[in-house]
mmCIF file of C-alpha atoms and ligand atoms in Angstrom:
data_model
loop_
_atom_site.group_PDB
_atom_site.id
_atom_site.type_symbol
_atom_site.label_atom_id
_atom_site.label_comp_id
_atom_site.label_asym_id
_atom_site.label_seq_id
_atom_site.Cartn_x
_atom_site.Cartn_y
_atom_site.Cartn_z
ATOM 1 C CA SER A 674 -23.959 -2.469 -6.317
ATOM 2 C CA LEU A 675 -20.699 -0.545 -5.893
ATOM 3 C CA PRO A 676 -17.561 -2.542 -6.719
ATOM 4 C CA THR A 677 -15.650 -3.357 -3.519
ATOM 5 C CA ILE A 678 -12.285 -1.689 -3.069
ATOM 6 C CA PHE A 679 -9.788 -4.178 -1.599
ATOM 7 C CA VAL A 680 -7.015 -2.212 0.088
ATOM 8 C CA ILE A 681 -3.822 -4.160 0.826
ATOM 9 C CA THR A 682 -1.678 -2.625 3.569
ATOM 10 C CA PRO A 683 1.640 -4.011 4.796
ATOM 11 C CA THR A 684 2.468 -2.966 8.359
ATOM 12 C CA TYR A 685 5.162 -3.635 10.950
ATOM 13 C CA VAL A 686 5.786 -3.094 14.655
ATOM 14 C CA ARG A 687 7.209 0.296 15.612
ATOM 15 C CA LEU A 688 6.368 3.153 17.967
ATOM 16 C CA VAL A 689 4.177 4.981 15.457
ATOM 17 C CA GLN A 690 2.317 1.899 14.177
ATOM 18 C CA LYS A 691 -0.947 2.427 16.064
ATOM 19 C CA ALA A 692 -0.971 6.126 15.202
ATOM 20 C CA GLU A 693 -0.536 5.310 11.504
ATOM 21 C CA LEU A 694 -3.231 2.625 11.574
ATOM 22 C CA THR A 695 -5.597 4.980 13.409
ATOM 23 C CA ARG A 696 -5.189 7.685 10.784
ATOM 24 C CA LEU A 697 -5.599 5.194 7.965
ATOM 25 C CA SER A 698 -8.612 3.383 9.412
ATOM 26 C CA GLN A 699 -10.428 6.635 10.111
ATOM 27 C CA THR A 700 -9.974 7.615 6.480
ATOM 28 C CA PHE A 701 -11.258 4.212 5.346
ATOM 29 C CA LEU A 702 -14.340 4.485 7.605
ATOM 30 C CA HIS A 703 -15.528 7.229 5.250
ATOM 31 C CA VAL A 704 -15.226 5.018 2.153
ATOM 32 C CA PRO A 705 -18.239 2.865 1.254
ATOM 33 C CA GLN A 706 -17.732 -0.781 0.284
ATOM 34 C CA LEU A 707 -14.074 -1.019 1.337
ATOM 35 C CA HIS A 708 -12.430 -4.262 2.481
ATOM 36 C CA TRP A 709 -9.127 -3.727 4.282
ATOM 37 C CA ILE A 710 -6.500 -6.470 3.937
ATOM 38 C CA VAL A 711 -3.897 -5.812 6.619
ATOM 39 C CA VAL A 712 -0.734 -7.890 6.338
ATOM 40 C CA GLU A 713 1.631 -7.772 9.276
ATOM 41 C CA ASP A 714 5.335 -8.183 8.658
ATOM 42 C CA SER A 715 5.698 -10.653 11.519
ATOM 43 C CA LEU A 716 5.925 -14.294 12.490
ATOM 44 C CA HIS A 717 2.627 -14.035 14.411
ATOM 45 C CA LYS A 718 -0.344 -11.710 14.393
ATOM 46 C CA THR A 719 0.291 -9.141 17.116
ATOM 47 C CA PRO A 720 -2.267 -8.383 19.853
ATOM 48 C CA LEU A 721 -2.039 -4.668 19.012
ATOM 49 C CA VAL A 722 -3.153 -5.090 15.411
ATOM 50 C CA THR A 723 -5.642 -7.857 16.262
ATOM 51 C CA ASN A 724 -7.446 -5.724 18.865
ATOM 52 C CA PHE A 725 -7.138 -2.619 16.762
ATOM 53 C CA LEU A 726 -8.874 -4.230 13.785
ATOM 54 C CA MET A 727 -11.565 -5.782 15.963
ATOM 55 C CA LYS A 728 -12.538 -2.341 17.249
ATOM 56 C CA SER A 729 -12.001 -0.520 13.952
ATOM 57 C CA GLY A 730 -15.532 -0.802 12.590
ATOM 58 C CA LEU A 731 -14.119 -1.791 9.191
ATOM 59 C CA THR A 732 -14.588 -4.915 7.091
ATOM 60 C CA TYR A 733 -11.147 -6.475 7.166
ATOM 61 C CA THR A 734 -8.939 -9.512 6.756
ATOM 62 C CA HIS A 735 -5.926 -9.861 9.036
ATOM 63 C CA LEU A 736 -2.919 -11.707 7.608
ATOM 64 C CA HIS A 737 0.753 -11.980 8.471
ATOM 65 C CA VAL A 738 3.985 -13.048 6.830
ATOM 66 C CA PRO A 739 7.493 -12.201 8.007
ATOM 67 C CA THR A 740 9.945 -10.635 5.586
ATOM 68 C CA ALA A 741 12.776 -13.128 4.957
ATOM 69 C CA LYS A 742 15.789 -12.158 7.068
ATOM 70 C CA GLU A 743 18.075 -11.579 4.081
ATOM 71 C CA ARG A 744 15.457 -9.274 2.571
ATOM 72 C CA LYS A 745 14.948 -7.127 5.663
ATOM 73 C CA LEU A 746 16.624 -3.723 5.939
ATOM 74 C CA GLN A 747 19.287 -3.762 8.643
ATOM 75 C CA GLU A 748 19.800 -0.868 11.075
ATOM 76 C CA GLY A 749 21.975 1.662 9.253
ATOM 77 C CA ASP A 750 21.120 0.461 5.725
ATOM 78 C CA PRO A 751 20.003 3.309 3.481
ATOM 79 C CA SER A 752 16.197 3.192 3.173
ATOM 80 C CA TRP A 753 16.305 2.721 -0.592
ATOM 81 C CA LEU A 754 18.448 -0.435 -0.455
ATOM 82 C CA LYS A 755 15.619 -2.980 -0.387
ATOM 83 C CA PRO A 756 11.950 -2.587 -1.191
ATOM 84 C CA ARG A 757 9.671 -2.887 1.857
ATOM 85 C CA GLY A 758 6.373 -4.692 2.241
ATOM 86 C CA VAL A 759 6.888 -6.966 -0.776
ATOM 87 C CA GLU A 760 6.074 -10.366 0.740
ATOM 88 C CA GLN A 761 3.142 -8.765 2.577
ATOM 89 C CA ARG A 762 1.572 -7.322 -0.585
ATOM 90 C CA ASN A 763 2.050 -10.668 -2.324
ATOM 91 C CA GLU A 764 0.393 -12.439 0.611
ATOM 92 C CA GLY A 765 -2.547 -10.053 0.256
ATOM 93 C CA LEU A 766 -2.813 -10.961 -3.437
ATOM 94 C CA ARG A 767 -2.576 -14.663 -2.641
ATOM 95 C CA TRP A 768 -5.392 -14.426 -0.099
ATOM 96 C CA LEU A 769 -7.550 -12.411 -2.453
ATOM 97 C CA ARG A 770 -7.186 -14.892 -5.321
ATOM 98 C CA GLU A 771 -7.900 -17.831 -3.041
ATOM 99 C CA ASP A 772 -10.854 -16.145 -1.352
ATOM 100 C CA ARG A 773 -12.482 -14.984 -4.595
ATOM 101 C CA ARG A 774 -12.023 -18.407 -6.195
ATOM 102 C CA THR A 775 -14.157 -19.913 -3.465
ATOM 103 C CA GLN A 776 -16.837 -17.183 -3.487
ATOM 104 C CA PRO A 777 -19.816 -18.013 -5.675
ATOM 105 C CA GLY A 778 -21.413 -15.523 -8.057
ATOM 106 C CA GLU A 779 -20.536 -12.978 -10.752
ATOM 107 C CA ASP A 780 -20.227 -10.202 -8.179
ATOM 108 C CA SER A 781 -17.284 -11.831 -6.424
ATOM 109 C CA HIS A 782 -15.000 -10.968 -9.363
ATOM 110 C CA GLN A 783 -16.154 -7.340 -9.371
ATOM 111 C CA GLY A 784 -13.788 -5.052 -7.511
ATOM 112 C CA VAL A 785 -10.654 -2.979 -7.367
ATOM 113 C CA VAL A 786 -7.311 -3.687 -5.685
ATOM 114 C CA TYR A 787 -5.221 -0.862 -4.205
ATOM 115 C CA PHE A 788 -1.912 -1.043 -2.339
ATOM 116 C CA ALA A 789 -1.972 1.477 0.506
ATOM 117 C CA ASP A 790 1.118 1.856 2.672
ATOM 118 C CA ASP A 791 0.309 2.657 6.274
ATOM 119 C CA ASP A 792 2.083 6.031 6.357
ATOM 120 C CA ASN A 793 0.718 7.788 3.253
ATOM 121 C CA THR A 794 -2.122 10.334 3.218
ATOM 122 C CA TYR A 795 -5.238 9.504 1.202
ATOM 123 C CA SER A 796 -8.004 11.818 0.035
ATOM 124 C CA LEU A 797 -11.519 10.346 0.056
ATOM 125 C CA GLN A 798 -11.873 11.519 -3.549
ATOM 126 C CA LEU A 799 -9.112 9.070 -4.543
ATOM 127 C CA PHE A 800 -11.335 6.087 -3.745
ATOM 128 C CA GLU A 801 -14.190 7.430 -5.837
ATOM 129 C CA GLU A 802 -11.742 7.872 -8.718
ATOM 130 C CA MET A 803 -10.394 4.318 -8.545
ATOM 131 C CA ARG A 804 -13.773 2.636 -8.114
ATOM 132 C CA SER A 805 -14.443 2.631 -11.876
ATOM 133 C CA THR A 806 -11.124 0.931 -12.744
ATOM 134 C CA GLN A 807 -11.556 -1.438 -15.695
ATOM 135 C CA ARG A 808 -7.963 -2.716 -15.912
ATOM 136 C CA VAL A 809 -5.365 -0.404 -14.321
ATOM 137 C CA SER A 810 -6.105 3.183 -13.363
ATOM 138 C CA VAL A 811 -3.413 5.775 -12.602
ATOM 139 C CA TRP A 812 -3.046 9.260 -11.048
ATOM 140 C CA PRO A 813 -0.421 11.614 -9.594
ATOM 141 C CA VAL A 814 1.294 11.039 -6.235
ATOM 142 C CA GLY A 815 2.415 14.050 -4.213
ATOM 143 C CA LEU A 816 5.701 14.451 -2.340
ATOM 144 C CA VAL A 817 7.492 11.464 -3.791
ATOM 145 C CA GLY A 818 10.742 10.627 -5.526
ATOM 146 C CA GLY A 819 12.362 13.903 -4.556
ATOM 147 C CA MET A 820 9.660 15.788 -6.450
ATOM 148 C CA LYS A 821 6.607 17.891 -5.626
ATOM 149 C CA PHE A 822 4.685 15.184 -7.423
ATOM 150 C CA GLU A 823 5.177 12.384 -9.936
ATOM 151 C CA SER A 824 2.496 11.663 -12.496
ATOM 152 C CA PRO A 825 1.528 10.010 -15.709
ATOM 153 C CA VAL A 826 1.333 12.624 -18.496
ATOM 154 C CA VAL A 827 -1.960 12.487 -20.413
ATOM 155 C CA GLU A 828 -2.522 13.632 -23.971
ATOM 156 C CA GLY A 829 -5.809 13.081 -25.772
ATOM 157 C CA GLY A 830 -7.093 11.044 -22.834
ATOM 158 C CA LYS A 831 -4.148 8.584 -22.991
ATOM 159 C CA VAL A 832 -1.014 8.200 -20.893
ATOM 160 C CA VAL A 833 1.863 9.069 -23.225
ATOM 161 C CA ARG A 834 4.790 9.347 -20.784
ATOM 162 C CA PHE A 835 5.604 9.955 -17.122
ATOM 163 C CA HIS A 836 6.639 13.017 -15.155
ATOM 164 C CA THR A 837 9.329 11.647 -12.827
ATOM 165 C CA GLY A 838 12.709 12.750 -11.574
ATOM 166 C CA TRP A 839 14.359 9.404 -12.033
ATOM 167 C CA ARG A 840 14.759 6.766 -14.753
ATOM 168 C CA PRO A 841 11.694 7.521 -16.856
ATOM 169 C CA SER A 842 12.750 4.510 -18.930
ATOM 170 C CA ARG A 843 11.433 2.125 -16.258
ATOM 171 C CA PRO A 844 8.484 0.121 -17.660
ATOM 172 C CA PHE A 845 6.068 1.836 -15.223
ATOM 173 C CA PRO A 846 7.866 4.689 -13.423
ATOM 174 C CA MET A 847 5.155 5.128 -10.785
ATOM 175 C CA ASP A 848 4.868 4.879 -7.026
ATOM 176 C CA MET A 849 2.823 2.118 -5.381
ATOM 177 C CA ALA A 850 0.237 4.726 -4.336
ATOM 178 C CA GLY A 851 -0.321 5.862 -7.923
ATOM 179 C CA PHE A 852 -2.349 3.018 -9.393
ATOM 180 C CA ALA A 853 -5.169 0.535 -8.778
ATOM 181 C CA VAL A 854 -5.877 -2.763 -10.529
ATOM 182 C CA SER A 855 -9.241 -4.319 -11.254
ATOM 183 C CA LEU A 856 -9.917 -7.526 -9.376
ATOM 184 C CA LYS A 857 -10.818 -9.222 -12.669
ATOM 185 C CA LEU A 858 -7.332 -8.509 -14.032
ATOM 186 C CA VAL A 859 -5.709 -9.772 -10.821
ATOM 187 C CA LEU A 860 -7.710 -12.999 -11.078
ATOM 188 C CA ALA A 861 -7.091 -13.390 -14.810
ATOM 189 C CA ASN A 862 -3.314 -13.225 -14.218
ATOM 190 C CA PRO A 863 -2.826 -15.574 -11.283
ATOM 191 C CA ASP A 864 0.980 -15.386 -11.412
ATOM 192 C CA ALA A 865 1.326 -11.609 -11.473
ATOM 193 C CA CYS A 866 2.994 -10.430 -8.245
ATOM 194 C CA PHE A 867 5.706 -8.182 -6.865
ATOM 195 C CA ASP A 868 9.297 -9.296 -7.429
ATOM 196 C CA GLY A 869 11.300 -8.694 -4.259
ATOM 197 C CA GLU A 870 14.504 -9.090 -6.270
ATOM 198 C CA ALA A 871 13.537 -6.272 -8.626
ATOM 199 C CA PRO A 872 16.157 -3.510 -8.598
ATOM 200 C CA MET A 873 15.309 -0.334 -6.707
ATOM 201 C CA GLY A 874 12.440 1.559 -8.321
ATOM 202 C CA PHE A 875 11.292 -1.422 -10.358
ATOM 203 C CA LEU A 876 8.930 -3.020 -7.819
ATOM 204 C CA GLU A 877 5.776 -1.413 -9.219
ATOM 205 C CA SER A 878 6.886 -2.334 -12.746
ATOM 206 C CA SER A 879 7.392 -5.969 -11.747
ATOM 207 C CA LEU A 880 3.665 -6.306 -11.039
ATOM 208 C CA LEU A 881 2.286 -4.035 -13.738
ATOM 209 C CA LYS A 882 4.232 -5.392 -16.681
ATOM 210 C CA GLY A 883 2.455 -8.709 -16.142
ATOM 211 C CA LEU A 884 -0.932 -6.961 -16.311
ATOM 212 C CA VAL A 885 -1.079 -4.044 -18.783
ATOM 213 C CA THR A 886 0.623 -1.903 -21.374
ATOM 214 C CA ILE A 887 1.019 1.866 -21.052
ATOM 215 C CA ASP A 888 -1.592 2.639 -23.701
ATOM 216 C CA GLU A 889 -4.168 0.663 -21.698
ATOM 217 C CA LEU A 890 -3.703 2.749 -18.516
ATOM 218 C CA GLU A 891 -6.830 4.654 -17.414
ATOM 219 C CA PRO A 892 -5.989 8.175 -16.255
ATOM 220 C CA LYS A 893 -8.028 9.405 -13.270
ATOM 221 C CA ALA A 894 -8.036 12.575 -11.135
ATOM 222 C CA ASP A 895 -8.941 14.950 -13.970
ATOM 223 C CA ASN A 896 -6.553 13.459 -16.520
ATOM 224 C CA CYS A 897 -3.858 13.196 -13.844
ATOM 225 C CA THR A 898 -3.937 16.891 -12.963
ATOM 226 C CA LYS A 899 -5.037 16.529 -9.322
ATOM 227 C CA VAL A 900 -2.982 15.203 -6.409
ATOM 228 C CA LEU A 901 -5.233 13.036 -4.191
ATOM 229 C CA VAL A 902 -2.582 10.969 -2.405
ATOM 230 C CA TRP A 903 0.663 11.996 -0.752
ATOM 231 C CA HIS A 904 3.708 9.849 -0.062
ATOM 232 C CA THR A 905 4.102 11.271 3.434
ATOM 233 C CA ARG A 906 6.625 9.710 5.802
ATOM 234 C CA THR A 907 6.407 9.837 9.559
ATOM 235 C CA GLU A 908 9.411 10.942 11.576
ATOM 236 C CA LYS A 909 10.788 8.376 14.009
ATOM 237 C CA PRO A 910 9.942 9.691 17.496
ATOM 238 C CA LYS A 911 12.873 10.500 19.744
ATOM 239 C CA MET A 912 13.010 8.531 22.989
ATOM 240 C CA LYS A 913 15.860 10.383 24.691
ATOM 241 C CA ARG A 914 13.891 11.343 27.805
ATOM 242 C CA GLU A 915 12.157 7.961 27.979
ATOM 243 C CA GLU A 916 15.511 6.203 28.010
ATOM 244 C CA ALA A 917 16.901 8.564 30.642
ATOM 245 C CA LEU A 918 13.893 7.901 32.878
ATOM 246 C CA GLN A 919 14.056 4.146 32.305
ATOM 247 C CA VAL A 920 17.526 4.130 33.844
ATOM 248 C CA GLN A 921 15.944 5.501 37.029
ATOM 249 C CA GLY A 922 13.071 3.032 36.863
ATOM 250 C CA LEU A 923 10.694 5.871 35.924
ATOM 251 C CA GLY A 924 9.990 4.943 32.300
ATOM 252 C CA SER A 925 6.451 5.067 30.900
ATOM 253 C CA ASP A 926 4.218 2.208 32.076
ATOM 254 C CA PRO A 927 4.826 -0.640 29.570
ATOM 255 C CA ALA A 928 1.238 -1.841 30.132
ATOM 256 C CA VAL A 929 -0.079 1.238 28.345
ATOM 257 C CA GLU A 930 -0.438 0.588 24.626
ATOM 258 C CA ILE A 931 0.658 3.481 22.430
HETATM 259 N N1 UDP B 1617 6.833 -2.194 5.917
HETATM 260 C C1 UDP B 1617 6.852 -3.511 6.349
HETATM 261 N N2 UDP B 1617 8.012 -4.026 6.878
HETATM 262 C C2 UDP B 1617 9.157 -3.269 7.017
HETATM 263 C C3 UDP B 1617 9.127 -1.929 6.570
HETATM 264 C C4 UDP B 1617 7.956 -1.433 6.019
HETATM 265 O O1 UDP B 1617 5.848 -4.203 6.268
HETATM 266 O O2 UDP B 1617 10.182 -3.800 7.500
HETATM 267 C C5 UDP B 1617 5.595 -1.644 5.353
HETATM 268 C C6 UDP B 1617 5.221 -0.261 5.901
HETATM 269 O O3 UDP B 1617 4.411 -0.383 7.056
HETATM 270 C C7 UDP B 1617 4.497 0.385 4.721
HETATM 271 C C8 UDP B 1617 5.163 -0.279 3.509
HETATM 272 O O4 UDP B 1617 5.794 -1.479 3.967
HETATM 273 O O5 UDP B 1617 3.122 0.070 4.734
HETATM 274 C C9 UDP B 1617 6.210 0.627 2.868
HETATM 275 O O6 UDP B 1617 7.198 0.953 3.823
HETATM 276 P P1 UDP B 1617 7.697 2.461 4.060
HETATM 277 O O7 UDP B 1617 6.520 3.351 4.218
HETATM 278 O O8 UDP B 1617 8.712 2.464 5.146
HETATM 279 O O9 UDP B 1617 8.413 2.746 2.656
HETATM 280 P P2 UDP B 1617 8.654 4.099 1.875
HETATM 281 O O10 UDP B 1617 7.869 5.181 2.539
HETATM 282 O O11 UDP B 1617 10.112 4.327 1.992
HETATM 283 O O12 UDP B 1617 8.217 3.817 0.487
HETATM 284 MN MN1 MN B 1618 6.063 5.153 3.325
#
């Protein structure tokens, strides 16, 4: 049977949340044997995400963990100051290790783990590429790091360096969207996780350096020559008119979920 792809997605409350989750879930509906692990950055599971997942038609697990206050970006902080979604991805890993430990059978250790932010754009082909991951597979990511794309550079079927605009000396200078890890490797290294204290740009490295070396990386997407995922970012919607109308008591009905 096809190895299951476990997709871990951190998400948080904001105006565009349901739109992002809709886009993402409707991509995932086209992927066979996918298990979506949605981790809300919140003290409680929200009704919006709970109802959304229930109606999604996907196989999913709904988790939540709030980002510690001192780790949360404050209004006005530059977006690169602190990594986002760290505790949530780690909670996804924790659940996965616990759940698999208690599942009987060989098959329960067969699978692939992918970290999918809720705002990126994913080609269906990407999931077919990652499904054969033995340890850690890698591929290009479009529109990231101030570049058209970042990518591992492959020579003779091996990753030999990285095409990146910034600090190529990082252990693994790759975006979160640019790799997948086999479930076996995740289970064999029970302490491997993301380090929220890692300096900017080192979050991906903090997980990967506990799991593989560069020469073990498995290049996908035609030896890393095809872009199948894009680090898109959604503009924050302007609420100028909404706020003006609210003053007159004519704001949009708060009972309508958006
Ligand atoms: N995220 C979160 N809590 C936050 C901010 C972001 O859980 O306070 C999630 C977000 O939904 C996304 C991931 O963390 O799935 C990465 O965040 P974002 O897309 O804002 O980061 P960037 O695009 O800058 O890498
Ligand atoms: Mn993003």
